[in-house]
Short mmCIF file of C-alpha atoms in Angstrom, two decimals:
data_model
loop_
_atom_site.label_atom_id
_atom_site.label_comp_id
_atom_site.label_asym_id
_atom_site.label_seq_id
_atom_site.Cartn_x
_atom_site.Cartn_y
_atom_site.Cartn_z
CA UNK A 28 0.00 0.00 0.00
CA UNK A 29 1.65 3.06 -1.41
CA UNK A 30 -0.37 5.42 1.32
CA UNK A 31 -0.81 3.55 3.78
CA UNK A 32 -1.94 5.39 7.27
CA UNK A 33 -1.25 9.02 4.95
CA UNK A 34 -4.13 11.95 4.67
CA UNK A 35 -4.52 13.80 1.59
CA UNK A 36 -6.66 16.61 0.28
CA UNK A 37 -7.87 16.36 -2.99
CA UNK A 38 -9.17 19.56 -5.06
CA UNK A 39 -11.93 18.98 -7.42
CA UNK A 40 -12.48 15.86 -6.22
CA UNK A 41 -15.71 15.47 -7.28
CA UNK A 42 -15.84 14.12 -10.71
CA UNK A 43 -12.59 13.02 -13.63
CA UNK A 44 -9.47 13.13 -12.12
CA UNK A 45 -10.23 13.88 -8.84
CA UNK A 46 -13.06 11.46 -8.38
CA UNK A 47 -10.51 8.55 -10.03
CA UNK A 48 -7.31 9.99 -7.33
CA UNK A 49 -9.53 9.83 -4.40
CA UNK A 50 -10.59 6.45 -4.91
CA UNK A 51 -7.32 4.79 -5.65
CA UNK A 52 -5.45 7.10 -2.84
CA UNK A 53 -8.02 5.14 -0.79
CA UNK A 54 -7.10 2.00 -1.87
CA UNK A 55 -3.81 2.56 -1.40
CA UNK A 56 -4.51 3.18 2.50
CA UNK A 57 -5.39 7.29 2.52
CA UNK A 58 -7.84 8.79 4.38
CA UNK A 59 -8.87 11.42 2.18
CA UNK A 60 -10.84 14.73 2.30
CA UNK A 61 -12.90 15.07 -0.89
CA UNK A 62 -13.26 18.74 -1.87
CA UNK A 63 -14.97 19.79 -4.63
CA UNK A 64 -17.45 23.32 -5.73
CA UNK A 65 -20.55 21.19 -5.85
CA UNK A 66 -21.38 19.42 -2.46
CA UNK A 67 -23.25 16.57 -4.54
CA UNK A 68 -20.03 15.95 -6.18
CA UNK A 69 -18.05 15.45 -2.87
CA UNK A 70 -20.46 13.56 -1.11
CA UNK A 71 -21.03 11.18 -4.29
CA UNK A 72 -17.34 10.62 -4.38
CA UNK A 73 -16.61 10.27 -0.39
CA UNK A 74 -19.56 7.40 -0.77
CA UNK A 75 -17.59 5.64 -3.77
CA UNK A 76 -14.34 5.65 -1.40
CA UNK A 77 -16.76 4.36 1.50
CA UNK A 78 -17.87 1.66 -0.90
CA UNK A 79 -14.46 0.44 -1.57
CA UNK A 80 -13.43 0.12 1.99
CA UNK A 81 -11.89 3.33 2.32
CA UNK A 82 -12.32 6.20 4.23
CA UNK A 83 -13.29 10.11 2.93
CA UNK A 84 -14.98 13.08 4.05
CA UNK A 85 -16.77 15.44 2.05
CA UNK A 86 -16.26 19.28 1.82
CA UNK A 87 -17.48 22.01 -0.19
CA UNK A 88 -16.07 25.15 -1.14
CA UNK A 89 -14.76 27.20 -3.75
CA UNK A 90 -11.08 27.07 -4.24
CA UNK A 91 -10.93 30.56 -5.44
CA UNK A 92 -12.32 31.36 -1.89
CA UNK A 93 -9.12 31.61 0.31
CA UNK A 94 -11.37 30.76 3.74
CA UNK A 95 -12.72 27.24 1.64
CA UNK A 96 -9.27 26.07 1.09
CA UNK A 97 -8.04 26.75 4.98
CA UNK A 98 -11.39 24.97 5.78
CA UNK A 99 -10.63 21.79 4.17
CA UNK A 100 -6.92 21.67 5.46
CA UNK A 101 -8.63 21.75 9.15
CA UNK A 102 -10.63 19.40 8.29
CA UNK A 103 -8.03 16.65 7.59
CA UNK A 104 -6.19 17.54 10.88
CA UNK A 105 -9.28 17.76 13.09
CA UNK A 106 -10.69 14.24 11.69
CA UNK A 107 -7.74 12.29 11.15
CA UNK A 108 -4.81 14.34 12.83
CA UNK A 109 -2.56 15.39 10.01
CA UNK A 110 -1.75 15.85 6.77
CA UNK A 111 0.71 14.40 4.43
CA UNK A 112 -0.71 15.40 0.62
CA UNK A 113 -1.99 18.05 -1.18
CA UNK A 114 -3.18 16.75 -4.20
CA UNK A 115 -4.09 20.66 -5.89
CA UNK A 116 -6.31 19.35 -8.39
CA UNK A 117 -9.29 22.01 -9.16
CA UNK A 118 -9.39 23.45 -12.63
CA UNK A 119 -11.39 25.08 -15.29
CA UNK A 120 -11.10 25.68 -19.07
CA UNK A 121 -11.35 29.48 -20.46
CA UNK A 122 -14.72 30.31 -21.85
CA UNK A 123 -15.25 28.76 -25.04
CA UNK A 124 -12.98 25.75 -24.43
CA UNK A 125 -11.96 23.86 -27.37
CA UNK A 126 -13.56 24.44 -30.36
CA UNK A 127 -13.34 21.23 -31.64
CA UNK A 128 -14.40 19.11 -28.76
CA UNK A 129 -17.49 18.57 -26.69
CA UNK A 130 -19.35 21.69 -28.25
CA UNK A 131 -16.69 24.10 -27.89
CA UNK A 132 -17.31 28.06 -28.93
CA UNK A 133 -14.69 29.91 -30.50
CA UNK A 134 -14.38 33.25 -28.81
CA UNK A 135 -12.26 35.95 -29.70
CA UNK A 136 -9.14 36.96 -27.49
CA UNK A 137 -10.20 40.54 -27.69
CA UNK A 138 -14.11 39.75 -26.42
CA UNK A 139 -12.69 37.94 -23.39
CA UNK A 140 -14.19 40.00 -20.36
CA UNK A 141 -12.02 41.02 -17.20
CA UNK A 142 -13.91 38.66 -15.58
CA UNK A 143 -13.35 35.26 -17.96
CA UNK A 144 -9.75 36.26 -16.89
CA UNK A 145 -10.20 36.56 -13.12
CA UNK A 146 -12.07 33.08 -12.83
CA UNK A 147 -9.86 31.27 -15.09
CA UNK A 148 -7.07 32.55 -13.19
CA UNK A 149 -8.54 32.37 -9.37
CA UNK A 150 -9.52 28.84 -10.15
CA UNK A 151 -6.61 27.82 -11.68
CA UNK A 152 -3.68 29.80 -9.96
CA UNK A 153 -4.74 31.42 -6.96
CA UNK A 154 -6.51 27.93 -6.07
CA UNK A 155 -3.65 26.22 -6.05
CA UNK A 156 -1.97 29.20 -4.39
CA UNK A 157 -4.53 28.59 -1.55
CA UNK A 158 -3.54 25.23 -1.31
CA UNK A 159 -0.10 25.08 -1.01
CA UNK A 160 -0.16 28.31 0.90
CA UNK A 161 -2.56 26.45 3.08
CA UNK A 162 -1.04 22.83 3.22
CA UNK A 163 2.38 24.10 4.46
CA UNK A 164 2.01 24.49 8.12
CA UNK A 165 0.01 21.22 8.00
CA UNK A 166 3.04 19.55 6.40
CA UNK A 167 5.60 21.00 8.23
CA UNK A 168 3.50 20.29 11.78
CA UNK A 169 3.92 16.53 10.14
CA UNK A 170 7.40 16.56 9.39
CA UNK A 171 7.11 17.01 5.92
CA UNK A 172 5.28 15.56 2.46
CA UNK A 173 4.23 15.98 -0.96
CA UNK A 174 1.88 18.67 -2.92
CA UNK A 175 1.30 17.61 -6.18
CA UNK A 176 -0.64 20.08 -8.86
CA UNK A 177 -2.52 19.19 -11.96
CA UNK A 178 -0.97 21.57 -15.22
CA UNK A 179 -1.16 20.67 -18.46
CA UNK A 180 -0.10 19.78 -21.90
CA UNK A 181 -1.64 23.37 -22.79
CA UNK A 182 1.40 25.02 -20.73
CA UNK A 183 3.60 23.77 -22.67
CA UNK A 184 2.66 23.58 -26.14
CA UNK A 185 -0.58 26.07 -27.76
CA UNK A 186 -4.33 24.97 -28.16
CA UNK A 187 -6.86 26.93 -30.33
CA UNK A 188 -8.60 29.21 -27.88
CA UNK A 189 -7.75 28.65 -24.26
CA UNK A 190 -4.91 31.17 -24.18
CA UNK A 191 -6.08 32.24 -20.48
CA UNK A 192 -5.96 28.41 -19.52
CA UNK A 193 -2.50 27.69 -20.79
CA UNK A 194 -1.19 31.27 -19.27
CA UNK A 195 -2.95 30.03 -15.76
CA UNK A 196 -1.16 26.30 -16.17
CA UNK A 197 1.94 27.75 -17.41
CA UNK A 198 2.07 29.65 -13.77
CA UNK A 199 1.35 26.75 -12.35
CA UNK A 200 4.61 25.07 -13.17
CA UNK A 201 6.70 28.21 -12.37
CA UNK A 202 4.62 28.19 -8.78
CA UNK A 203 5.68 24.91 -8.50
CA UNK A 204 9.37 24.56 -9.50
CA UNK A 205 9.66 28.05 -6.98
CA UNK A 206 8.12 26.01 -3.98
CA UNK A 207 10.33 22.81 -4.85
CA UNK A 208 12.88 25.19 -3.84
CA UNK A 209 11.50 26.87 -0.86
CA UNK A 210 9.85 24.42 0.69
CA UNK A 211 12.92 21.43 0.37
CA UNK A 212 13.99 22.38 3.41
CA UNK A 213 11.14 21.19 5.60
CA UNK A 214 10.87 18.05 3.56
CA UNK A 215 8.00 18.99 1.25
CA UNK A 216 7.69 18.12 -1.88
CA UNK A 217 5.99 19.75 -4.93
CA UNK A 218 5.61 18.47 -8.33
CA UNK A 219 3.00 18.42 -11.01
CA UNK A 220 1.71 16.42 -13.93
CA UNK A 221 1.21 18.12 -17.12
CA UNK A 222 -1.73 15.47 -18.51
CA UNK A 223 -2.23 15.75 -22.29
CA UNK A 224 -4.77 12.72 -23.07
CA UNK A 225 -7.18 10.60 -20.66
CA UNK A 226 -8.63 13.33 -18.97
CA UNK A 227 -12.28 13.39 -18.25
CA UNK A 228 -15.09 15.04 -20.50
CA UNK A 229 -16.42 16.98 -17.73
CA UNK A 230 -14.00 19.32 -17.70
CA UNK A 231 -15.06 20.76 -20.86
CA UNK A 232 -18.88 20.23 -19.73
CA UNK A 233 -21.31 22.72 -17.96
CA UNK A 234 -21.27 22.45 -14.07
CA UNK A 235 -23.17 19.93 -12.40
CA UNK A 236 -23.73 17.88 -16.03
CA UNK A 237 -23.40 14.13 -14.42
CA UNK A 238 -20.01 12.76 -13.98
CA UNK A 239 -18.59 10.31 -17.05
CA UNK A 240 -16.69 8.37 -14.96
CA UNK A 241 -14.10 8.30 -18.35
CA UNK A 242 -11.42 9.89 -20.31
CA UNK A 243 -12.19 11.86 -23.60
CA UNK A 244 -11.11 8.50 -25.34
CA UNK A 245 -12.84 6.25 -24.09
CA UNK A 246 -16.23 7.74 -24.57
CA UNK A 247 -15.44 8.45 -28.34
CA UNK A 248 -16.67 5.48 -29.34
CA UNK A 249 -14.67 2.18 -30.78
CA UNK A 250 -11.06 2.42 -29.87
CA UNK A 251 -8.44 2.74 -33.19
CA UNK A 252 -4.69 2.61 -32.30
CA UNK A 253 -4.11 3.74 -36.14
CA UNK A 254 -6.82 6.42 -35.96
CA UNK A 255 -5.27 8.03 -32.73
CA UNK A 256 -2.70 10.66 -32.95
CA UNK A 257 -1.22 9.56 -30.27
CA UNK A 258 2.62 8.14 -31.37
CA UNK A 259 2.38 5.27 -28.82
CA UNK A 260 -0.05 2.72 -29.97
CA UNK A 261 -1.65 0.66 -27.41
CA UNK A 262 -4.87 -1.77 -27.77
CA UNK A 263 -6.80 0.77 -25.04
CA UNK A 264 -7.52 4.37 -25.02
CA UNK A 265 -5.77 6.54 -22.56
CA UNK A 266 -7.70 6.49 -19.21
CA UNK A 267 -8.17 8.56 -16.23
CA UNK A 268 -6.73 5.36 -14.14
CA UNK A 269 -3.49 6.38 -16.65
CA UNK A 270 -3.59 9.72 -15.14
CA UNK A 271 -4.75 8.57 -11.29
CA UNK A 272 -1.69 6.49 -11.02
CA UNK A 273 1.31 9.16 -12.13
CA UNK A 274 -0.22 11.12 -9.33
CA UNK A 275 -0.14 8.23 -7.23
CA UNK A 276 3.50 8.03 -7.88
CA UNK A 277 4.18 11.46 -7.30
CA UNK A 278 2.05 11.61 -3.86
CA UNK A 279 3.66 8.53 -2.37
CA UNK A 280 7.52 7.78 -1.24
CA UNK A 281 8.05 6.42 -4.92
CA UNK A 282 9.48 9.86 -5.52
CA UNK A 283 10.62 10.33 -2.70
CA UNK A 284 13.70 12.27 -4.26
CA UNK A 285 11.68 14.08 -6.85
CA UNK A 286 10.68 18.01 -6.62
CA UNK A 287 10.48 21.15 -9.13
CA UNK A 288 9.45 18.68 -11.52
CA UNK A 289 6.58 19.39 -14.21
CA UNK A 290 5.96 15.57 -15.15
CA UNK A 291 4.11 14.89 -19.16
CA UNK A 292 1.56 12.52 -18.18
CA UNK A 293 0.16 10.19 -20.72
CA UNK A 294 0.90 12.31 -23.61
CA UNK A 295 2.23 9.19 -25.84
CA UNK A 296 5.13 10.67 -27.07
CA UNK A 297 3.01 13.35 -28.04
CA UNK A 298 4.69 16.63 -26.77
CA UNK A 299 7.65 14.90 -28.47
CA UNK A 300 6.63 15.20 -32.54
CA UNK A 301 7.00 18.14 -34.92
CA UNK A 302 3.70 19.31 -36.19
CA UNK A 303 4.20 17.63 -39.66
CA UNK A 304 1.74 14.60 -40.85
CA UNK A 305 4.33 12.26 -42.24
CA UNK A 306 3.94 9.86 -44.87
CA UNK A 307 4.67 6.91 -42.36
CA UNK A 308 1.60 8.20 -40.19
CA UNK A 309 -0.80 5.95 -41.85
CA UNK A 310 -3.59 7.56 -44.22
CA UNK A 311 -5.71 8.61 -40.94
CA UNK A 312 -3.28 10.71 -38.97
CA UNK A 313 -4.19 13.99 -40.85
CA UNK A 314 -7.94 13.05 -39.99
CA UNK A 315 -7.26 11.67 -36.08
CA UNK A 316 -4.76 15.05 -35.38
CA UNK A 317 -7.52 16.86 -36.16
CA UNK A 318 -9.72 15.55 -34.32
CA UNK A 319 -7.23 15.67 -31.18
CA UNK A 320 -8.18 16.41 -27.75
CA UNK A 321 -6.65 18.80 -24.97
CA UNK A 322 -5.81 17.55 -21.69
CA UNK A 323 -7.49 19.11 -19.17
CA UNK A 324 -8.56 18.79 -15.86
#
């Protein structure tokens, strides 16, 4: 058991890859507090953990809303006495999302409002600002341990429209690799994954549509290796599971030497490629990198 007798807080907890951390944290031996915007959401996902044999509580709040955030850090240390992870999870996509996927709008840059910026960014930035800021004196009162942060592949490389997004993941990773620094010296650790496929639908749906329990690619109908884009062909879709587990790894003692790092998680060999459509690609790859999906939260 890779957590055994640890306590994490999860962000956004309550659907994709929150829902899918909390539950295997749990079965890894976690306690875990399940915090999520929509109290349904939390308390649905708490009851999965409780169905597994595991152990959750449920909290909502906004993690925008500095007072939330502080709220569900007590919470772990008044109900199970400490706190080991951080997992900062919460995320949205800038109005208009991807065009291409799920019923995305194209909006122009110049019609984004002051305030598309400002939730983008609190959600996105200052939420996980709130979370480490918040999850440090827990840490240190425990001796140490791990926050881990969910990027993207969009702060590394562009996506059509969701220039506020990848600006808010792209601080993300500097906010990270300046707390790996900071905070080594009290034995915390802070990484993040930078997920580019098997993320869930719902990220890119409105809030409170009912959780998909799966990764873009696995609802998209009959899986293709040689229709994907993806460079690594497997006989399965990327799934949130893929996703669960490198935060798994980066939570638990398995890294226990790792910090400052911004980790490409199931990308394929995808951040790796040139834009070009070669020959060698098959006759679908045009078609399937079109179609291609952003990794979100």
């Amino acid at each position: 058991m890779k957590l055994e007798g640890k306590v994490a807080v999860i962000t956004g907890g309550g659907s994709g890859l929150g829902r899918r951390s909390a539950r295997l944290f749990a079965e890894e031996g976690a306690k875990v507090v399940v915090f999520d915007i929509l109290a349904e959401r939390a308390a649905e996902t708490a009851k999965l953990v409780e169905q597994d044999g595991g152990t959750a509580i449920a909290v909502a709040g906004d993690v925008a809303v500095e007072a939330d955030v502080a709220r569900a850090v007590q919470t772990a240390e008044r109900e199970f006495g400490k706190l080991d992870v951080m997992f900062a999870n919460a995320g949205v996509v800038s109005r208009g999302g991807v065009p291409s996927v799920a019923g995305g709008e194209q909006v122009a840059f110049e019609d984004l409002t002051d305030a598309d910026w400002q939730h983008v960014l609190g959600v996105n930035l200052t939420g996980v600002f709130y979370s480490c800021k918040h999850a440090v004196p827990a840490l240190r009162r425990n001796g140490g341990g791990a926050i881990v942060a969910t990027s993207s592949a969009a702060s590394q490389v562009a996506y059509h429209n969701i220039a506020l997004y990848s600006a808010t993941k792209a601080g993300v990773n500097g906010l990270v690799r300046g707390l790996s620094l900071d905070l080594g010296k009290y034995g915390i650790r802070v990484n993040a994954l930078l997920p580019t496929h098997g993320m869930s639908p719902n990220f890119l749906m409105e809030p409170g549509a009912p959780v998909v329990g799966q990764s873009y690619e696995e609802t998209a109908g009959e899986w293709s290796p040689a229709h994907s884009p993806i460079p690594l062909k497997l006989g399965r879709p990327p799934s949130l599971l893929d996703n669960a587990k490198v935060v798994l790894f980066l939570a638990s003692d398995d890294s226990a030497y790792m910090s400052g790092v911004c980790l490409p998680a199931t990308d394929g060999g995808t951040l790796s490629r040139v834009a070009m459509v070669f020959e060698e690609d098959g006759p679908h790859a045009a078609a399937a990198a079109a179609a291609a999906v952003d990794g979100g939260q």
